């Protein structure tokens, strides 16, 4: 499937959502997620290979670079479906690396990454809660998602006005487990053992980070919608005092508030994706991405917390699935920038009053 093969945007989105069935269990089972969590590497190589075979890793890349040339709207639709299933494979992070490698015309790491034969992660973050990559050569790189699964790591390094990439083969990282059963890695660069790639990613890196932030927002949208749906099913099925829980007005009001949060988040995410597909750049691009990420991060925490609470005592048990969505939201809410950071960036991107 390529962009040139699809003329109807709605059909393109439908096909992308349908393709998620190759990875997402149709019965909604989270058995695979439970099996992988808290272990290393925390991902399934065969699932990553399937993602590559489906073209997901290069979904946003032009066909001439090995991608399938679809837009950010299709990418967000896919991330949303993966969020519904809490898929642990770091597709957002892998797509970020693919975007950088394609920008410099790499022919060594990119083909295997796009095929799902390897996982290349980009170690760009030097401090907590940021969406900027200073590129200091010796600074530790933080919060590398699912680092133990990486076959290679890219290190953006500032050299004058340029930002160049150094590639290292699966360097050792300090692993820190996360609430959702995944992990982050902290990497201490050693450029003496890394290979310098030709090309400058100074212009494309901020755009790639924006897309990763928006992709994370879409994943959060998917997980909060699934947890909300589970909650509605529970309120309909569970009875108290001879009546379904969903018939109690207090719970109806809480559910209505969550439905509004979901609708506002969807509008923000889909609006931002459409703006990027229309060529938004500079402050306008930052504004729509930050609005979507702020909305998604805050709404995901609210919806998943309320979902656990409205399930009552069973919602707090690890054996019951609804709590897994809260755990994932706690980890992803701050990935590629917290709500506070994106709110501040949104305000900075607004034109000054005359």
Short mmCIF file of C-alpha atoms in Angstrom, two decimals:
data_model
loop_
_atom_site.label_atom_id
_atom_site.label_comp_id
_atom_site.label_asym_id
_atom_site.label_seq_id
_atom_site.Cartn_x
_atom_site.Cartn_y
_atom_site.Cartn_z
CA UNK A 1 0.00 0.00 0.00
CA UNK A 2 1.30 3.43 -0.91
CA UNK A 3 -0.04 6.95 -0.96
CA UNK A 4 -0.31 6.84 -4.74
CA UNK A 5 -2.63 3.82 -4.51
CA UNK A 6 -5.19 5.51 -2.24
CA UNK A 7 -7.21 8.52 -3.32
CA UNK A 8 -9.88 8.55 -0.60
CA UNK A 9 -8.50 9.76 2.78
CA UNK A 10 -11.26 7.96 4.68
CA UNK A 11 -10.41 4.70 2.92
CA UNK A 12 -6.75 5.20 3.74
CA UNK A 13 -7.54 5.60 7.44
CA UNK A 14 -9.83 2.56 7.40
CA UNK A 15 -7.18 0.38 5.79
CA UNK A 16 -4.56 1.49 8.29
CA UNK A 17 -6.87 0.74 11.21
CA UNK A 18 -7.73 -2.65 9.73
CA UNK A 19 -4.05 -3.49 9.30
CA UNK A 20 -3.59 -3.25 13.07
CA UNK A 21 -5.38 -6.60 13.34
CA UNK A 22 -2.09 -8.26 12.42
CA UNK A 23 -0.72 -7.27 15.84
CA UNK A 24 -3.77 -6.39 17.94
CA UNK A 25 -5.76 -9.42 19.20
CA UNK A 26 -9.32 -9.22 17.91
CA UNK A 27 -10.71 -10.45 21.22
CA UNK A 28 -8.97 -7.60 23.05
CA UNK A 29 -6.74 -9.97 25.00
CA UNK A 30 -3.80 -8.45 26.85
CA UNK A 31 -2.16 -11.81 27.50
CA UNK A 32 0.89 -10.98 25.36
CA UNK A 33 1.32 -7.65 27.10
CA UNK A 34 1.22 -9.33 30.50
CA UNK A 35 3.70 -11.98 29.38
CA UNK A 36 6.27 -9.41 28.21
CA UNK A 37 6.07 -6.86 31.00
CA UNK A 38 8.83 -6.52 33.59
CA UNK A 39 11.12 -8.72 31.53
CA UNK A 40 13.93 -7.86 29.13
CA UNK A 41 13.93 -6.94 26.33
CA UNK A 42 10.21 -6.39 26.91
CA UNK A 43 9.28 -6.68 23.23
CA UNK A 44 8.66 -9.50 20.77
CA UNK A 45 11.07 -9.57 17.79
CA UNK A 46 8.51 -11.40 15.66
CA UNK A 47 5.94 -8.67 16.29
CA UNK A 48 8.49 -5.99 15.40
CA UNK A 49 9.28 -7.89 12.20
CA UNK A 50 5.56 -8.00 11.38
CA UNK A 51 5.38 -4.23 11.86
CA UNK A 52 8.21 -3.88 9.38
CA UNK A 53 6.58 -6.23 6.89
CA UNK A 54 3.40 -4.14 7.06
CA UNK A 55 5.36 -0.97 6.32
CA UNK A 56 4.50 0.69 9.62
CA UNK A 57 8.04 1.73 10.54
CA UNK A 58 8.38 3.67 7.28
CA UNK A 59 4.75 4.67 7.00
CA UNK A 60 5.62 8.39 6.89
CA UNK A 61 8.65 8.09 4.62
CA UNK A 62 8.55 8.77 0.87
CA UNK A 63 8.41 5.70 -1.33
CA UNK A 64 11.82 6.47 -2.83
CA UNK A 65 13.41 6.00 0.61
CA UNK A 66 11.67 2.67 1.24
CA UNK A 67 8.57 4.04 2.96
CA UNK A 68 4.93 3.98 1.90
CA UNK A 69 4.37 7.73 1.75
CA UNK A 70 1.30 8.15 3.96
CA UNK A 71 0.47 11.12 6.14
CA UNK A 72 0.46 11.95 9.82
CA UNK A 73 -3.29 11.32 9.92
CA UNK A 74 -2.72 7.68 8.96
CA UNK A 75 0.16 7.38 11.42
CA UNK A 76 -1.99 8.70 14.27
CA UNK A 77 -4.81 6.31 13.34
CA UNK A 78 -2.35 3.42 13.60
CA UNK A 79 -0.86 4.60 16.90
CA UNK A 80 -4.37 4.93 18.30
CA UNK A 81 -5.14 1.30 17.47
CA UNK A 82 -1.87 0.18 19.08
CA UNK A 83 -2.74 2.19 22.19
CA UNK A 84 -6.02 0.32 22.51
CA UNK A 85 -4.01 -2.89 22.84
CA UNK A 86 -1.13 -1.43 24.91
CA UNK A 87 1.32 -2.73 22.30
CA UNK A 88 4.80 -2.49 23.92
CA UNK A 89 6.93 -2.40 20.76
CA UNK A 90 8.33 1.18 20.45
CA UNK A 91 6.97 2.04 17.01
CA UNK A 92 6.95 5.79 17.66
CA UNK A 93 10.63 5.71 18.63
CA UNK A 94 11.54 3.45 15.71
CA UNK A 95 9.76 5.73 13.25
CA UNK A 96 11.69 8.68 14.68
CA UNK A 97 14.97 6.94 13.89
CA UNK A 98 13.74 5.99 10.42
CA UNK A 99 12.87 9.62 9.72
CA UNK A 100 16.40 10.76 10.65
CA UNK A 101 18.16 8.02 8.68
CA UNK A 102 16.03 8.69 5.60
CA UNK A 103 16.84 12.41 5.82
CA UNK A 104 20.56 11.73 5.39
CA UNK A 105 20.09 9.05 2.75
CA UNK A 106 21.43 6.24 4.93
CA UNK A 107 21.70 2.89 3.19
CA UNK A 108 23.26 0.86 5.98
CA UNK A 109 20.91 0.93 8.98
CA UNK A 110 17.68 2.11 7.37
CA UNK A 111 16.77 -0.93 5.19
CA UNK A 112 16.98 -3.38 8.11
CA UNK A 113 15.07 -1.00 10.37
CA UNK A 114 12.25 -0.56 7.85
CA UNK A 115 12.06 -4.33 7.40
CA UNK A 116 11.74 -4.87 11.13
CA UNK A 117 14.97 -6.87 11.16
CA UNK A 118 16.56 -4.45 13.62
CA UNK A 119 15.44 -1.84 16.13
CA UNK A 120 17.27 1.47 15.94
CA UNK A 121 16.55 3.96 18.73
CA UNK A 122 17.63 7.60 18.90
CA UNK A 123 19.23 8.72 22.16
CA UNK A 124 18.46 12.44 21.91
CA UNK A 125 17.28 13.42 25.40
CA UNK A 126 19.77 14.94 27.84
CA UNK A 127 17.49 16.21 30.61
CA UNK A 128 14.04 15.41 31.94
CA UNK A 129 10.93 16.89 30.37
CA UNK A 130 12.20 18.47 27.19
CA UNK A 131 11.59 18.30 23.47
CA UNK A 132 14.95 19.80 22.54
CA UNK A 133 18.13 17.92 21.65
CA UNK A 134 21.28 19.94 22.47
CA UNK A 135 23.54 17.23 21.03
CA UNK A 136 26.35 17.49 23.58
CA UNK A 137 28.88 14.82 22.70
CA UNK A 138 29.59 13.56 26.22
CA UNK A 139 26.27 14.18 27.96
CA UNK A 140 24.37 11.09 29.20
CA UNK A 141 21.29 10.34 27.12
CA UNK A 142 18.17 9.69 29.17
CA UNK A 143 14.79 7.94 28.91
CA UNK A 144 15.57 5.71 25.94
CA UNK A 145 12.35 3.65 25.62
CA UNK A 146 12.74 -0.14 25.62
CA UNK A 147 16.51 0.30 25.33
CA UNK A 148 17.27 -3.37 25.98
CA UNK A 149 15.57 -4.29 22.69
CA UNK A 150 17.72 -1.99 20.54
CA UNK A 151 20.17 -3.43 18.04
CA UNK A 152 21.62 0.04 17.35
CA UNK A 153 21.42 3.49 18.89
CA UNK A 154 21.73 6.82 17.10
CA UNK A 155 23.47 9.66 18.94
CA UNK A 156 22.75 13.16 17.61
CA UNK A 157 25.84 15.29 18.21
CA UNK A 158 26.21 19.02 17.60
CA UNK A 159 29.16 19.89 15.38
CA UNK A 160 29.16 23.62 14.72
CA UNK A 161 25.85 24.52 13.11
CA UNK A 162 25.23 20.92 12.06
CA UNK A 163 23.71 18.00 13.96
CA UNK A 164 25.31 14.75 12.91
CA UNK A 165 24.44 11.19 13.84
CA UNK A 166 26.75 8.62 15.38
CA UNK A 167 25.62 4.99 15.28
CA UNK A 168 26.57 2.52 17.99
CA UNK A 169 25.80 -1.19 18.09
CA UNK A 170 23.59 -2.07 21.06
CA UNK A 171 25.63 -0.18 23.67
CA UNK A 172 25.13 -1.10 27.32
CA UNK A 173 22.52 1.05 29.01
CA UNK A 174 21.49 1.48 32.62
CA UNK A 175 17.98 0.04 32.79
CA UNK A 176 15.18 1.47 34.91
CA UNK A 177 11.87 -0.40 35.03
CA UNK A 178 8.68 1.61 34.57
CA UNK A 179 5.16 1.36 35.99
CA UNK A 180 3.73 -0.27 32.90
CA UNK A 181 6.20 -3.14 32.92
CA UNK A 182 8.50 -1.62 30.31
CA UNK A 183 11.75 0.20 30.89
CA UNK A 184 13.91 3.19 30.05
CA UNK A 185 17.63 3.19 29.41
CA UNK A 186 20.30 5.73 30.32
CA UNK A 187 23.19 5.77 27.87
CA UNK A 188 26.64 7.26 28.32
CA UNK A 189 28.00 8.03 24.84
CA UNK A 190 31.37 6.75 23.71
CA UNK A 191 31.93 8.25 20.27
CA UNK A 192 35.25 6.43 19.96
CA UNK A 193 33.34 3.18 19.48
CA UNK A 194 30.57 4.68 17.33
CA UNK A 195 30.39 5.25 13.57
CA UNK A 196 29.83 8.76 12.27
CA UNK A 197 27.12 8.95 9.62
CA UNK A 198 27.34 11.51 6.84
CA UNK A 199 24.67 14.18 6.73
CA UNK A 200 23.04 16.89 8.83
CA UNK A 201 19.78 16.33 10.74
CA UNK A 202 19.63 19.75 12.41
CA UNK A 203 16.54 20.76 10.43
CA UNK A 204 14.67 17.45 10.51
CA UNK A 205 15.23 16.46 14.15
CA UNK A 206 12.81 19.03 15.65
CA UNK A 207 10.16 18.01 13.12
CA UNK A 208 10.71 14.33 13.90
CA UNK A 209 10.37 15.01 17.63
CA UNK A 210 7.12 16.88 16.99
CA UNK A 211 5.77 13.89 15.09
CA UNK A 212 6.84 11.56 17.91
CA UNK A 213 5.04 13.77 20.45
CA UNK A 214 1.89 13.74 18.34
CA UNK A 215 2.16 9.98 17.79
CA UNK A 216 2.39 9.50 21.55
CA UNK A 217 -0.73 11.65 21.96
CA UNK A 218 -2.57 9.38 19.50
CA UNK A 219 -1.44 6.27 21.40
CA UNK A 220 -2.77 7.85 24.62
CA UNK A 221 -6.07 8.54 22.88
CA UNK A 222 -6.40 4.89 21.97
CA UNK A 223 -5.64 3.59 25.43
CA UNK A 224 -8.02 6.01 27.15
CA UNK A 225 -10.84 5.13 24.76
CA UNK A 226 -10.34 1.42 25.43
CA UNK A 227 -10.32 1.92 29.20
CA UNK A 228 -13.45 4.08 28.96
CA UNK A 229 -15.19 1.41 26.89
CA UNK A 230 -14.28 -1.24 29.46
CA UNK A 231 -15.73 0.98 32.17
CA UNK A 232 -19.03 1.47 30.35
CA UNK A 233 -19.32 -2.29 29.88
CA UNK A 234 -18.70 -2.82 33.59
CA UNK A 235 -21.29 -0.20 34.61
CA UNK A 236 -23.88 -1.90 32.41
CA UNK A 237 -23.13 -5.41 33.64
CA UNK A 238 -22.58 -4.81 37.35
CA UNK A 239 -25.69 -4.50 39.52
CA UNK A 240 -26.21 -2.98 42.93
CA UNK A 241 -29.49 -2.64 44.82
CA UNK A 242 -31.09 -4.50 41.94
CA UNK A 243 -30.07 -1.93 39.33
CA UNK A 244 -27.16 -1.61 36.87
CA UNK A 245 -24.45 0.69 38.20
CA UNK A 246 -24.80 2.72 35.02
CA UNK A 247 -28.29 3.75 36.04
CA UNK A 248 -27.01 5.81 38.97
CA UNK A 249 -26.96 9.49 38.10
CA UNK A 250 -23.66 10.28 39.84
CA UNK A 251 -21.86 7.70 37.73
CA UNK A 252 -23.63 8.88 34.59
CA UNK A 253 -22.35 12.41 35.21
CA UNK A 254 -18.79 11.15 35.69
CA UNK A 255 -19.00 9.08 32.51
CA UNK A 256 -20.34 12.04 30.55
CA UNK A 257 -17.41 14.17 31.69
CA UNK A 258 -14.97 11.50 30.51
CA UNK A 259 -16.75 11.27 27.16
CA UNK A 260 -16.21 15.02 26.73
CA UNK A 261 -12.51 14.61 27.52
CA UNK A 262 -12.24 11.92 24.86
CA UNK A 263 -14.01 14.03 22.25
CA UNK A 264 -11.78 17.04 22.92
CA UNK A 265 -8.65 14.90 22.75
CA UNK A 266 -9.69 13.31 19.46
CA UNK A 267 -10.40 16.72 17.95
CA UNK A 268 -6.98 17.99 19.05
CA UNK A 269 -5.04 14.95 17.79
CA UNK A 270 -6.84 14.69 14.47
CA UNK A 271 -6.66 18.45 13.94
CA UNK A 272 -2.91 18.48 14.60
CA UNK A 273 -2.32 15.54 12.25
CA UNK A 274 -4.29 17.28 9.49
CA UNK A 275 -2.32 20.49 10.04
CA UNK A 276 0.99 18.63 9.68
CA UNK A 277 -0.26 16.92 6.54
CA UNK A 278 -1.17 20.36 5.16
CA UNK A 279 2.41 21.55 5.72
CA UNK A 280 2.19 23.47 9.00
CA UNK A 281 5.65 24.66 10.04
CA UNK A 282 7.38 26.79 12.64
CA UNK A 283 5.30 28.13 15.54
CA UNK A 284 2.05 26.98 13.93
CA UNK A 285 3.31 23.40 13.85
CA UNK A 286 4.53 23.57 17.44
CA UNK A 287 1.23 25.02 18.61
CA UNK A 288 -0.99 22.27 17.20
CA UNK A 289 1.34 19.50 18.36
CA UNK A 290 1.66 20.93 21.86
CA UNK A 291 -2.08 21.48 22.17
CA UNK A 292 -2.71 17.84 21.25
CA UNK A 293 -0.03 16.43 23.55
CA UNK A 294 -1.18 18.58 26.48
CA UNK A 295 -4.77 17.53 26.00
CA UNK A 296 -3.89 13.84 25.57
CA UNK A 297 -1.55 13.67 28.56
CA UNK A 298 -4.01 15.28 30.96
CA UNK A 299 -7.09 13.51 29.62
CA UNK A 300 -5.41 10.09 29.64
CA UNK A 301 -4.54 10.44 33.31
CA UNK A 302 -8.05 11.59 34.18
CA UNK A 303 -9.88 8.96 32.14
CA UNK A 304 -7.75 6.00 33.27
CA UNK A 305 -7.85 7.04 36.94
CA UNK A 306 -11.62 7.43 36.80
CA UNK A 307 -11.88 4.09 35.01
CA UNK A 308 -10.07 2.34 37.85
CA UNK A 309 -12.17 4.12 40.48
CA UNK A 310 -15.50 3.36 38.81
CA UNK A 311 -14.61 -0.31 38.71
CA UNK A 312 -14.41 -0.26 42.49
CA UNK A 313 -12.06 -2.53 44.40
CA UNK A 314 -11.52 -4.93 41.47
CA UNK A 315 -10.09 -2.05 39.40
CA UNK A 316 -7.16 -1.74 41.78
CA UNK A 317 -6.07 -5.35 41.44
CA UNK A 318 -3.20 -6.16 39.10
CA UNK A 319 -5.09 -9.13 37.72
CA UNK A 320 -7.83 -6.91 36.29
CA UNK A 321 -6.93 -5.35 32.95
CA UNK A 322 -8.25 -1.82 33.43
CA UNK A 323 -5.33 -0.93 35.73
CA UNK A 324 -2.85 -1.67 32.94
CA UNK A 325 -4.15 1.34 31.03
CA UNK A 326 -3.52 3.67 33.96
CA UNK A 327 0.01 2.31 34.32
CA UNK A 328 0.73 2.93 30.63
CA UNK A 329 -0.74 6.43 30.79
CA UNK A 330 1.51 7.25 33.77
CA UNK A 331 4.57 6.38 31.67
CA UNK A 332 3.57 7.96 28.37
CA UNK A 333 2.03 11.17 29.70
CA UNK A 334 5.50 12.72 30.03
CA UNK A 335 7.17 11.00 27.07
CA UNK A 336 8.20 13.54 24.42
CA UNK A 337 7.21 16.34 26.78
CA UNK A 338 4.81 16.65 29.70
CA UNK A 339 1.55 18.56 29.65
CA UNK A 340 3.26 21.40 31.53
CA UNK A 341 6.08 21.64 28.99
CA UNK A 342 3.73 21.57 26.02
CA UNK A 343 1.39 24.10 27.59
CA UNK A 344 4.34 26.49 27.98
CA UNK A 345 5.49 25.79 24.42
CA UNK A 346 1.98 26.43 23.11
CA UNK A 347 1.92 29.82 24.80
CA UNK A 348 5.36 30.70 23.41
CA UNK A 349 4.21 29.82 19.90
CA UNK A 350 1.34 32.32 19.99
CA UNK A 351 1.89 35.66 18.25
CA UNK A 352 2.57 38.60 20.57
CA UNK A 353 -0.24 41.08 20.99
CA UNK A 354 0.19 44.39 19.24
#
